[in-house]
XYZ file of C-alpha atoms in Angstrom:
694
model
C -22.162 -27.124 10.108
C -19.369 -27.013 7.568
C -20.308 -24.610 4.841
C -21.442 -22.336 8.302
C -17.969 -22.156 9.858
C -16.024 -21.202 6.585
C -18.969 -18.293 5.635
C -18.338 -17.328 9.649
C -14.479 -17.422 8.822
C -14.593 -15.660 5.334
C -17.186 -12.369 7.500
C -15.729 -11.881 11.605
C -12.976 -11.181 12.658
C -10.006 -12.890 12.610
C -10.252 -12.904 16.381
C -13.870 -13.959 17.026
C -13.191 -16.879 14.117
C -9.890 -18.211 15.639
C -11.025 -17.881 18.891
C -14.511 -20.495 17.877
C -11.705 -22.657 16.340
C -9.396 -22.962 19.099
C -6.399 -21.110 17.665
C -6.730 -18.856 20.519
C -7.114 -18.766 24.282
C -10.141 -18.280 25.541
C -11.201 -15.352 27.719
C -11.184 -18.320 31.034
C -8.206 -19.465 30.641
C -7.611 -15.547 32.383
C -9.700 -16.296 35.011
C -7.268 -19.523 37.059
C -4.917 -17.306 37.730
C -4.874 -16.401 41.878
C -5.027 -12.973 43.510
C -1.174 -13.377 43.585
C -0.448 -13.689 40.661
C -2.198 -11.502 38.948
C -0.617 -9.198 41.738
C 2.651 -9.171 40.486
C 1.462 -9.201 37.040
C 0.318 -5.375 37.883
C 3.078 -4.875 39.687
C 6.022 -5.462 36.741
C 3.567 -3.654 34.331
C 3.822 -0.645 36.666
C 7.783 -0.604 35.894
C 7.827 -1.497 31.985
C 7.868 1.128 29.760
C 4.775 3.138 28.623
C 5.904 1.781 24.932
C 5.981 -1.755 25.989
C 2.360 -1.846 27.300
C 0.694 0.301 24.441
C 2.727 -1.545 21.713
C 0.403 -3.645 19.573
C 2.271 -7.388 17.923
C 4.529 -7.386 15.321
C 4.123 -7.126 11.128
C 5.184 -10.124 10.190
C 4.548 -10.577 6.945
C 6.079 -13.907 4.974
C 6.512 -14.102 1.280
C 4.614 -11.154 0.802
C 1.689 -11.272 -1.622
C 3.298 -11.785 -5.120
C 5.527 -14.583 -4.088
C 1.973 -16.444 -2.658
C 0.613 -16.373 -5.728
C 3.745 -17.343 -8.032
C 3.420 -19.893 -4.913
C 0.292 -21.380 -5.259
C -0.298 -20.982 -9.268
C 2.479 -23.276 -9.058
C 1.549 -25.833 -7.326
C -2.357 -25.861 -8.946
C -0.466 -25.941 -12.067
C 2.447 -28.970 -11.114
C -1.226 -31.745 -10.036
C -0.761 -34.373 -12.265
C -4.654 -35.661 -11.458
C -5.257 -33.058 -14.695
C -9.428 -33.464 -13.315
C -8.359 -31.806 -9.925
C -5.293 -29.411 -12.347
C -8.593 -28.112 -14.232
C -11.170 -27.594 -11.051
C -7.808 -26.055 -8.983
C -7.447 -23.750 -12.039
C -11.131 -22.899 -11.897
C -10.951 -21.878 -8.292
C -7.520 -20.337 -8.080
C -8.866 -17.309 -7.112
C -10.636 -18.410 -4.358
C -7.884 -20.033 -3.215
C -5.877 -17.134 -3.956
C -8.060 -15.338 -1.901
C -7.693 -17.680 0.693
C -4.086 -17.237 0.508
C -4.119 -13.595 0.930
C -7.074 -12.701 3.475
C -3.869 -13.791 6.592
C -1.718 -10.874 5.512
C -4.680 -8.333 4.147
C -7.661 -8.989 6.815
C -6.763 -10.987 9.715
C -3.296 -10.362 10.073
C -3.281 -13.059 12.731
C 0.960 -13.174 13.704
C 1.986 -16.266 15.837
C -0.095 -18.397 12.937
C 2.340 -17.429 10.408
C 5.121 -17.971 11.442
C 6.788 -21.551 13.866
C 10.369 -20.818 15.483
C 11.909 -23.881 15.699
C 14.590 -24.269 18.352
C 11.810 -23.171 21.089
C 8.821 -24.666 19.267
C 7.286 -21.179 19.552
C 3.926 -20.029 17.209
C 1.647 -21.957 15.385
C 2.040 -21.811 11.795
C 2.164 -25.659 12.571
C -1.253 -25.569 13.913
C -3.325 -23.287 11.866
C -2.348 -24.549 7.824
C -3.201 -28.261 9.995
C -6.905 -26.961 11.197
C -7.573 -25.607 7.531
C -6.449 -28.326 6.212
C -9.515 -30.008 7.949
C -11.655 -27.629 6.644
C -10.776 -27.875 3.427
C -11.078 -31.420 3.661
C -14.372 -31.629 5.005
C -15.082 -28.944 2.980
C -13.825 -31.113 -0.564
C -16.268 -34.371 1.381
C -19.335 -32.860 1.567
C -19.033 -30.914 -2.356
C -18.492 -27.638 -0.504
C -16.344 -26.694 -3.358
C -16.197 -23.161 -2.884
C -15.372 -22.872 0.957
C -13.557 -25.989 0.101
C -10.689 -23.584 -2.152
C -10.859 -20.863 -0.386
C -9.773 -23.104 3.208
C -6.584 -24.201 0.547
C -5.374 -20.681 -0.059
C -5.337 -20.520 3.997
C -3.809 -23.441 4.842
C -1.739 -23.253 1.895
C -0.477 -19.309 3.885
C -0.193 -20.587 7.222
C 1.837 -23.710 6.041
C 4.245 -21.989 3.703
C 5.306 -18.853 5.733
C 7.938 -20.931 8.024
C 9.248 -21.959 4.279
C 11.455 -18.788 4.403
C 13.844 -18.347 7.131
C 12.808 -14.631 8.421
C 9.575 -15.896 9.950
C 11.853 -18.538 11.420
C 13.871 -16.896 14.572
C 13.040 -13.169 16.117
C 12.050 -10.254 14.064
C 14.755 -7.336 13.136
C 14.969 -4.024 10.504
C 15.968 -6.208 6.990
C 12.889 -8.872 7.852
C 10.514 -6.986 5.466
C 13.717 -5.663 2.690
C 14.504 -9.501 1.772
C 10.590 -9.628 1.843
C 10.366 -6.769 -1.010
C 13.629 -8.134 -2.654
C 11.832 -11.082 -3.507
C 8.785 -10.133 -4.527
C 10.774 -8.048 -6.755
C 13.044 -11.159 -9.114
C 9.942 -13.723 -8.892
C 11.278 -14.079 -12.407
C 15.014 -14.629 -11.418
C 14.573 -17.617 -9.871
C 14.684 -21.046 -11.623
C 12.937 -23.548 -9.863
C 13.077 -27.697 -10.625
C 10.024 -29.406 -11.710
C 8.388 -29.443 -8.633
C 6.449 -32.806 -7.353
C 4.596 -34.039 -5.137
C 3.843 -36.795 -2.345
C 1.686 -37.800 0.601
C 1.749 -36.371 3.360
C 1.025 -38.105 6.697
C 1.062 -35.115 9.487
C 0.211 -31.709 8.551
C 2.202 -29.492 11.509
C 5.036 -32.117 10.970
C 6.003 -31.096 7.799
C 5.438 -27.166 8.926
C 7.675 -28.138 11.874
C 10.174 -29.341 9.196
C 9.959 -27.033 6.381
C 10.723 -24.382 9.874
C 13.348 -26.416 10.671
C 15.314 -26.419 6.897
C 14.572 -22.505 6.911
C 15.956 -21.864 10.068
C 19.060 -23.520 8.872
C 19.718 -19.746 6.493
C 18.533 -17.389 8.863
C 22.048 -16.127 10.310
C 23.318 -15.461 6.690
C 19.765 -14.081 5.425
C 19.646 -11.761 9.094
C 23.710 -10.652 8.187
C 23.171 -9.875 4.385
C 19.636 -7.045 5.626
C 20.974 -4.880 7.744
C 18.245 -2.621 7.134
C 14.815 -2.126 6.050
C 16.844 -0.170 2.164
C 18.986 -4.008 1.755
C 19.634 -5.688 -1.207
C 20.955 -8.467 -1.854
C 20.109 -10.671 -4.325
C 21.355 -9.452 -6.939
C 24.457 -9.539 -5.545
C 25.201 -12.273 -3.142
C 24.904 -15.512 -4.654
C 24.619 -17.702 -1.396
C 21.669 -16.093 -0.610
C 19.639 -16.914 -3.993
C 20.335 -20.525 -3.747
C 19.285 -20.480 -0.066
C 16.478 -17.968 -1.080
C 15.560 -20.850 -4.551
C 15.224 -23.598 -2.001
C 13.516 -22.805 0.164
C 10.785 -21.055 -2.172
C 11.391 -24.309 -4.290
C 10.169 -26.179 -0.607
C 7.545 -24.229 -0.430
C 6.132 -25.002 -3.510
C 6.351 -28.754 -3.008
C 5.093 -28.437 0.476
C 1.926 -26.772 -0.778
C 1.601 -28.503 -4.334
C 1.987 -31.984 -1.830
C -0.620 -30.708 0.365
C -2.973 -29.498 -2.160
C -2.144 -33.185 -3.531
C -3.360 -34.661 -0.741
C -6.779 -32.610 0.016
C -7.539 -34.152 -3.333
C -7.389 -38.408 -2.145
C -10.052 -40.431 -2.326
C -12.154 -36.996 -3.554
C -14.113 -36.885 -6.985
C -13.482 -32.891 -8.666
C -16.242 -31.161 -8.954
C -17.167 -30.929 -12.570
C -15.628 -27.897 -14.613
C -18.658 -27.805 -17.588
C -17.610 -23.778 -19.841
C -19.810 -22.860 -22.093
C -17.357 -21.010 -24.245
C -19.766 -18.455 -26.572
C -17.223 -15.952 -27.596
C -13.741 -14.984 -27.542
C -11.160 -12.847 -26.053
C -7.766 -11.652 -26.868
C -5.658 -10.306 -24.350
C -2.632 -7.860 -25.406
C 0.457 -9.113 -24.350
C 1.775 -7.646 -27.103
C 3.250 -4.232 -25.794
C 4.661 -4.236 -22.776
C 1.467 -4.836 -21.000
C 0.515 -4.241 -16.905
C 0.703 -7.985 -15.481
C 1.742 -9.839 -18.169
C 4.401 -11.219 -16.091
C 2.348 -14.625 -14.654
C -0.993 -12.062 -13.266
C -3.955 -12.187 -15.480
C -3.988 -15.755 -15.045
C -6.912 -15.852 -12.640
C -8.759 -13.233 -15.094
C -8.069 -15.921 -18.205
C -10.458 -17.913 -15.438
C -13.300 -15.216 -15.082
C -13.542 -14.480 -18.526
C -13.523 -18.236 -18.964
C -16.660 -18.944 -16.497
C -17.820 -15.468 -18.114
C -18.883 -17.678 -21.632
C -15.267 -16.879 -23.182
C -12.441 -18.836 -25.302
C -10.343 -16.824 -23.248
C -6.433 -16.024 -26.280
C -3.411 -14.304 -25.531
C -1.516 -12.352 -28.411
C 2.489 -11.871 -28.456
C 3.006 -10.449 -31.666
C 1.855 -7.338 -32.728
C -1.850 -7.215 -34.661
C -2.865 -7.933 -37.393
C -6.208 -7.968 -39.190
C -6.285 -12.534 -38.964
C -6.158 -12.006 -35.882
C -8.881 -10.223 -35.134
C -11.303 -11.961 -37.397
C -13.696 -13.206 -33.844
C -12.105 -12.373 -31.349
C -15.482 -10.235 -29.375
C -13.576 -8.664 -26.667
C -10.058 -6.749 -26.976
C -9.014 -6.849 -23.725
C -5.958 -4.275 -22.941
C -4.111 -3.506 -19.795
C -1.575 -0.172 -19.838
C 1.068 -0.926 -22.990
C 4.472 0.288 -22.119
C 5.521 0.280 -25.793
C 3.367 1.792 -28.551
C 0.704 0.264 -31.063
C 2.416 0.952 -34.795
C -0.256 2.373 -36.874
C -0.766 -0.558 -38.879
C -1.858 -2.066 -35.807
C -3.874 1.063 -35.172
C -5.552 1.127 -38.582
C -5.940 -2.906 -37.660
C -7.730 -2.251 -35.063
C -9.662 0.390 -35.621
C -11.550 -2.011 -38.715
C -11.892 -4.209 -36.409
C -13.715 -2.564 -33.744
C -15.833 -0.868 -36.582
C -16.489 -3.936 -37.973
C -20.070 -4.786 -35.096
C -21.080 -5.730 -31.707
C -16.820 -5.286 -30.310
C -16.029 -4.371 -26.766
C -12.223 -2.525 -25.891
C -11.231 -2.463 -22.541
C -8.189 -0.400 -21.641
C -6.444 0.300 -18.312
C -3.762 3.405 -17.449
C -1.620 3.108 -14.471
C -0.268 6.566 -11.959
C 2.970 8.436 -13.633
C 4.696 7.976 -10.460
C 7.187 5.850 -12.411
C 8.372 6.927 -16.025
C 8.317 3.596 -17.069
C 4.404 4.080 -17.435
C 2.930 6.128 -20.832
C -0.886 6.316 -20.943
C -0.506 7.780 -24.560
C -0.012 4.387 -25.569
C -3.605 3.054 -24.517
C -4.537 6.806 -25.342
C -4.032 6.640 -28.985
C -5.941 3.653 -29.575
C -8.515 5.779 -28.074
C -8.092 8.563 -30.317
C -7.850 5.671 -32.741
C -11.372 4.741 -32.384
C -12.783 7.788 -32.161
C -13.871 7.435 -28.062
C -13.907 11.002 -26.027
C -11.958 8.955 -23.082
C -8.632 9.806 -21.913
C -6.454 8.400 -19.698
C -4.836 11.868 -17.883
C -0.705 11.542 -17.056
C -1.105 11.609 -13.760
C -1.394 9.903 -10.451
C -4.637 9.873 -7.833
C -3.750 9.204 -4.430
C -6.070 8.991 -1.546
C -5.810 9.060 2.807
C -7.274 7.179 5.585
C -5.580 3.742 3.555
C -2.878 1.227 4.238
C -0.566 3.081 1.171
C -2.350 5.999 0.020
C -1.720 4.326 -3.394
C -4.311 1.775 -2.626
C -8.355 3.458 -3.597
C -10.312 1.813 -1.405
C -13.380 3.119 -2.270
C -17.202 1.769 -0.684
C -19.060 4.972 -2.139
C -20.606 3.492 -5.123
C -23.078 5.510 -7.746
C -26.179 3.120 -8.054
C -26.793 0.264 -10.320
C -29.055 2.453 -12.359
C -27.226 5.090 -12.900
C -24.421 3.162 -14.068
C -26.063 0.423 -17.014
C -26.335 -1.930 -14.380
C -22.772 -2.062 -14.515
C -22.196 -1.561 -10.296
C -25.114 -4.327 -10.196
C -23.359 -5.893 -6.392
C -20.042 -3.726 -6.015
C -20.211 -3.136 -2.797
C -16.541 -1.890 -2.987
C -13.614 -1.578 -5.173
C -10.149 -1.224 -4.163
C -7.445 0.128 -6.552
C -4.156 0.806 -6.865
C -1.779 4.037 -7.592
C -4.640 4.713 -11.460
C -4.530 7.408 -13.139
C -7.568 10.064 -13.296
C -9.915 10.264 -16.650
C -10.563 13.039 -19.172
C -13.051 13.019 -21.418
C -12.778 15.436 -24.968
C -16.590 15.546 -24.608
C -18.963 14.518 -21.576
C -22.143 13.792 -23.251
C -21.333 10.403 -24.960
C -19.651 9.271 -21.617
C -21.002 7.240 -18.600
C -18.275 7.026 -15.715
C -18.702 4.428 -13.113
C -16.391 4.990 -10.197
C -15.136 7.908 -9.538
C -12.398 9.007 -6.411
C -12.512 9.009 -2.492
C -13.291 12.381 -1.086
C -10.214 13.257 0.631
C -8.801 11.916 -3.192
C -6.387 13.985 -4.712
C -3.764 14.266 -8.435
C -0.675 14.503 -8.212
C 2.091 14.801 -11.540
C 5.246 12.977 -10.930
C 6.028 13.078 -14.097
C 6.378 14.674 -17.374
C 3.989 16.265 -19.402
C 1.874 17.750 -16.654
C -1.466 16.587 -15.762
C -4.641 17.309 -19.144
C -7.374 18.343 -16.574
C -7.253 18.863 -12.955
C -9.953 17.944 -10.686
C -8.268 18.463 -7.483
C -4.533 18.314 -7.156
C -4.516 19.139 -3.166
C -4.376 17.345 -0.604
C -6.720 18.842 2.525
C -9.669 15.793 2.399
C -12.470 17.460 -0.404
C -13.164 17.355 -3.384
C -11.329 14.859 -4.555
C -15.185 13.014 -5.207
C -15.006 15.205 -8.766
C -11.935 13.327 -9.835
C -13.389 9.935 -12.447
C -11.427 6.714 -12.281
C -13.715 4.376 -14.474
C -16.038 4.810 -17.644
C -17.972 3.358 -20.062
C -18.947 4.790 -23.923
C -21.481 3.420 -26.940
C -19.693 4.223 -30.448
C -23.032 3.103 -32.695
C -22.005 -0.258 -31.758
C -19.107 -0.912 -30.401
C -18.180 -0.275 -26.584
C -15.065 0.656 -25.104
C -14.924 0.451 -20.942
C -11.234 2.143 -20.094
C -9.844 2.189 -16.083
C -7.531 4.091 -14.419
C -5.114 0.901 -13.678
C -5.418 -2.587 -14.306
C -8.246 -3.381 -11.654
C -9.252 -7.781 -12.076
C -5.092 -8.610 -11.979
C -4.215 -12.548 -10.000
C -4.003 -9.667 -6.630
C -7.699 -8.007 -7.441
C -9.142 -11.909 -7.243
C -6.464 -12.361 -3.676
C -9.377 -9.496 -2.359
C -12.110 -8.738 -0.569
C -13.146 -6.680 -2.850
C -15.864 -6.736 -5.638
C -13.420 -5.532 -8.063
C -14.522 -9.013 -9.635
C -17.849 -8.838 -9.843
C -17.556 -5.739 -11.577
C -15.520 -6.727 -14.119
C -17.790 -9.712 -14.471
C -20.307 -6.820 -14.783
C -18.554 -4.990 -17.879
C -17.632 -7.944 -19.498
C -21.651 -9.328 -19.780
C -22.679 -6.139 -20.840
C -20.116 -6.203 -23.493
C -21.819 -9.348 -25.037
C -24.839 -8.142 -24.383
C -27.670 -6.972 -27.128
C -26.833 -3.206 -27.853
C -30.507 -2.090 -27.846
C -30.435 -2.608 -24.113
C -28.352 -0.909 -20.748
C -27.512 2.177 -23.578
C -25.741 5.746 -21.388
C -27.427 8.466 -21.729
C -25.957 11.041 -23.990
C -25.914 13.597 -20.878
C -22.846 15.415 -19.251
C -22.027 14.474 -15.783
C -18.997 15.863 -15.114
C -18.824 19.575 -14.144
C -16.952 22.307 -15.211
C -12.986 22.513 -16.021
C -11.480 25.119 -13.219
C -7.788 26.068 -14.637
C -4.886 28.132 -11.828
C -5.708 31.169 -10.461
C -3.792 34.443 -11.041
C -3.574 37.722 -10.190
C -3.274 41.758 -11.106
C -1.072 42.705 -10.310
C 1.142 39.541 -9.550
C 2.736 41.020 -6.131
C 0.035 41.774 -4.059
C -0.034 45.131 -1.054
C -2.308 45.909 1.539
C -5.036 48.241 1.535
C -4.385 47.780 -2.469
C -7.176 46.222 -4.755
C -6.630 42.943 -6.409
C -7.963 42.016 -9.560
C -7.989 37.936 -9.604
C -8.829 35.655 -12.888
C -9.619 32.095 -13.886
C -10.389 29.837 -16.942
C -13.693 28.199 -16.428
C -14.997 25.763 -19.601
C -17.819 23.361 -20.280
C -19.515 21.677 -23.118
C -22.903 22.432 -21.512
C -21.734 26.266 -21.016
C -20.959 28.063 -17.801
C -23.649 28.573 -15.622
C -21.926 30.668 -12.723
C -17.931 31.032 -11.605
C -17.762 32.345 -7.868
C -14.344 32.669 -5.903
C -14.756 32.802 -1.903
C -11.421 34.396 -0.264
C -10.387 34.525 2.924
C -7.438 36.625 3.992
C -6.728 37.762 7.531
C -10.227 37.854 9.225
C -11.427 38.387 6.289
C -13.994 35.987 3.735
C -16.479 36.882 1.249
C -17.749 35.147 -1.759
C -18.294 36.583 -4.824
C -19.357 36.545 -8.372
C -17.204 36.482 -10.979
C -17.782 38.108 -14.440
C -16.862 37.134 -18.190
C -14.239 38.964 -19.553
C -13.897 39.590 -22.742
C -11.374 36.273 -23.368
C -13.233 33.962 -22.249
C -11.282 34.464 -19.197
C -13.410 34.789 -15.618
C -12.414 37.896 -13.183
C -13.039 39.300 -9.556
C -12.007 42.365 -8.149
C -11.125 42.004 -4.132
C -9.909 44.260 -1.584
C -7.128 43.491 0.093
C -7.278 44.470 3.898
C -4.688 43.193 5.723
C -1.244 41.592 5.066
C -0.940 37.626 5.263
C -1.807 34.970 3.262
C -4.942 34.585 0.258
C -6.972 31.805 -0.295
C -8.911 31.577 -3.070
C -11.640 28.692 -3.856
C -13.598 28.207 -7.413
C -16.801 27.058 -7.619
C -18.561 26.809 -10.645
C -21.432 24.946 -12.353
C -21.924 24.103 -15.539
C -25.408 24.194 -17.679
C -26.236 20.629 -17.068
C -26.501 21.461 -13.003
C -22.838 19.790 -12.734
C -20.618 21.039 -10.198
C -16.697 21.704 -9.367
C -14.323 23.010 -7.030
C -11.070 24.053 -7.044
C -9.083 25.216 -4.116
C -6.945 25.960 -2.282
C -4.802 28.838 -3.913
C -2.470 30.694 -2.352
C -1.074 34.274 -2.991
C 1.186 36.662 -0.474
C 0.046 39.628 0.594
C 2.234 41.867 1.144
C 2.625 44.910 3.682
C 1.637 48.218 2.610
C 5.479 49.343 2.625
C 7.072 45.811 1.414
C 6.884 46.335 -2.956
C 9.359 42.723 -3.167
C 6.416 40.241 -2.393
C 6.010 38.105 -5.197
C 2.791 35.789 -5.888
C 2.565 32.078 -5.275
C -0.682 30.816 -7.759
C -0.061 27.611 -7.692
C -2.016 24.718 -5.656
C -1.526 25.171 -1.700
C -0.398 21.413 -1.586
C 0.851 19.333 -3.506
C 2.472 15.796 -3.990
C 5.777 14.111 -6.207
C 7.576 11.415 -5.333
C 9.680 9.473 -7.502
C 8.877 5.132 -6.855
C 5.037 4.327 -5.286
C 5.171 7.181 -2.130
C 4.064 10.035 -1.450
C 5.894 13.457 -0.054
C 4.723 16.787 0.183
C 6.787 19.527 -0.883
C 6.552 23.064 -0.941
C 5.913 24.801 -3.841
C 7.891 28.927 -4.522
C 6.975 31.534 -6.235
C 8.655 30.313 -9.309
C 6.718 26.835 -10.007
C 8.988 24.598 -8.885
C 9.383 22.151 -5.990
C 11.674 21.620 -3.389
C 12.697 17.885 -2.457
C 10.821 15.802 0.014
C 11.070 16.663 3.103
C 10.044 14.822 6.464
C 8.579 16.302 9.274
C 7.655 15.001 12.991
C 5.712 16.736 15.115
C 5.706 17.196 18.979
C 3.878 18.714 21.462
C -0.467 17.255 22.499
C 1.033 14.270 21.472
C 3.613 13.489 23.804
C 1.464 15.166 26.441
C -1.386 12.265 25.900
C 1.246 10.049 26.365
C 2.452 11.568 29.483
C -1.100 11.555 30.694
C -1.548 7.857 29.605
C 1.967 6.690 31.435
C 0.150 8.445 35.008
C -3.040 6.826 34.773
C -1.546 3.665 34.109
C 0.280 3.991 37.673
C -2.869 5.487 39.431
C -4.814 2.671 38.875
C -2.214 0.015 38.667
C -1.505 1.666 42.674
C -5.317 1.588 43.366
C -5.881 -2.057 42.038
C -2.711 -3.484 44.477
C -4.517 -1.790 47.241
C -7.405 -2.980 46.827
C -6.016 -6.236 46.727
C -4.138 -6.461 50.022
C -6.939 -5.397 51.524
C -9.332 -8.429 50.236
C -6.512 -10.630 50.580
């Protein structure tokens, strides 16, 4: 029974589950409302603005995923019982997934709040309920479910420890949370201490009451969504430190209480291989957010060592797997030589990751130096891949995963993957490389910092053709196995999410140590031709004339065909392009009207792969105009300097203008008016019917 309930919790929507647990009122509670009161409610709604009637509950994420991970990790590491501390470490993935799911998926905001002045909201009851679930599953030996429930409990218990969750929401609320997330390394907390908790609900109320004393000061320090104060306001820093310490102690004490009188699970690692994680080059997530992957590696039989100094031959003698998240400082020539010698010594594996170029801080050239040195054909592009339809465009949530039969079984059990701001990959030779994960059709590349993108697959935000963009690939170089991903997909954050990133990571590290005669990638080209930008001769296009359009297309398997599709006014046509003596492809287009000429290139290679580049645009002047210049860049470009996306316009000189914000009016406003009118009509009808009934 316990396992079944927790399984329901994990896999059903939050509303249904919370109703089953009596944490929200059932529909039957509404049936007790008499007709008079119902009439009064409807009449009151009639006079409310439609925006209030149709509004959604305010999103009230508290500490943020980074801080929840910080709190739970500090609490788990501070448990005084060594056996239970090791058990929490072993099941830390379940704990952190439980701690993140209320924000990421359930978004049951009433359970995240408690207002001590009014007694509003449900965090004390939610924390107590999940405490009981965790304790019951521990008692029954349902360890995965119990640790997951413990993580959920920690979220609801710790949210009211932040002052902004103890009173009304305002615009500066998320700014304070972001400020905390960005300063986690700056907090100096006293050593945590565990204590016996006699009443979980009372603990949460007490924490909220303590935190609430700072609400007004924080409200004043963060007037809007862009506010920052921790760097400049010592009082806010001190208040936050006290509340963060209180949250760690509350979480630690609850974890401790869950274990009282219960024997811990037996933890037995059989460590047959050695993995080293590179921390010596400013690598991504090495500031405390790769701890969960150490446990995952242990579970797959790897003893884990952390490399904090430049590599020497002695460091790698007994190492089987080298894990290198995106480096932010370069590898010396002596280090590269050491890595090359180690990689060639037999049955070794390397896992390398990148990070999108939305910031000048990132530099995929450092991991590319390693890839080039070891003889790999895989490279990280200097770009950033985004997609449409996700919470934020830099979250790449993928559900169309290649079959295990097409990925040497690496995608076995993988139904979905999420990637944060990845680079795309390109290949100096596609044949030895096996791509295993591609972007979504709505995916697109951006070039936000120099140098330019080496290989453009799709840099147009048009909702099409993004599935051409490779994001992960593997390769064998004799007995060396190489795995490259456009971003670190196995950090602590990824362990918290309900995607299958960690399943994929487990498959990869198992492949890394498997027999070299099994699961070998085929030597086959699986990437379409490389298509360059389109240009014209003459450069100025005038109606009632002809223009020759050119494009460079190359492929390791040879180019089988290149077609150009164009639209100009009411004319649309597809033409076959021919190869010129210079190696480019060309076709003549008749310009029968003025306006925008839109061009798409479709090319196939000798291995049957197809690539598409769209859309290139050219301005065609009227026949009496001779000064119009052409635009030969892709139609849509996305440019940001921080982790946000903004549409920019492209000029004929190839420069980009400042990001602009647009507003939309018309159909939405009309729909809103009709919706309000419809509501009013329905209300009047209901009132009349009720009056007649009485």
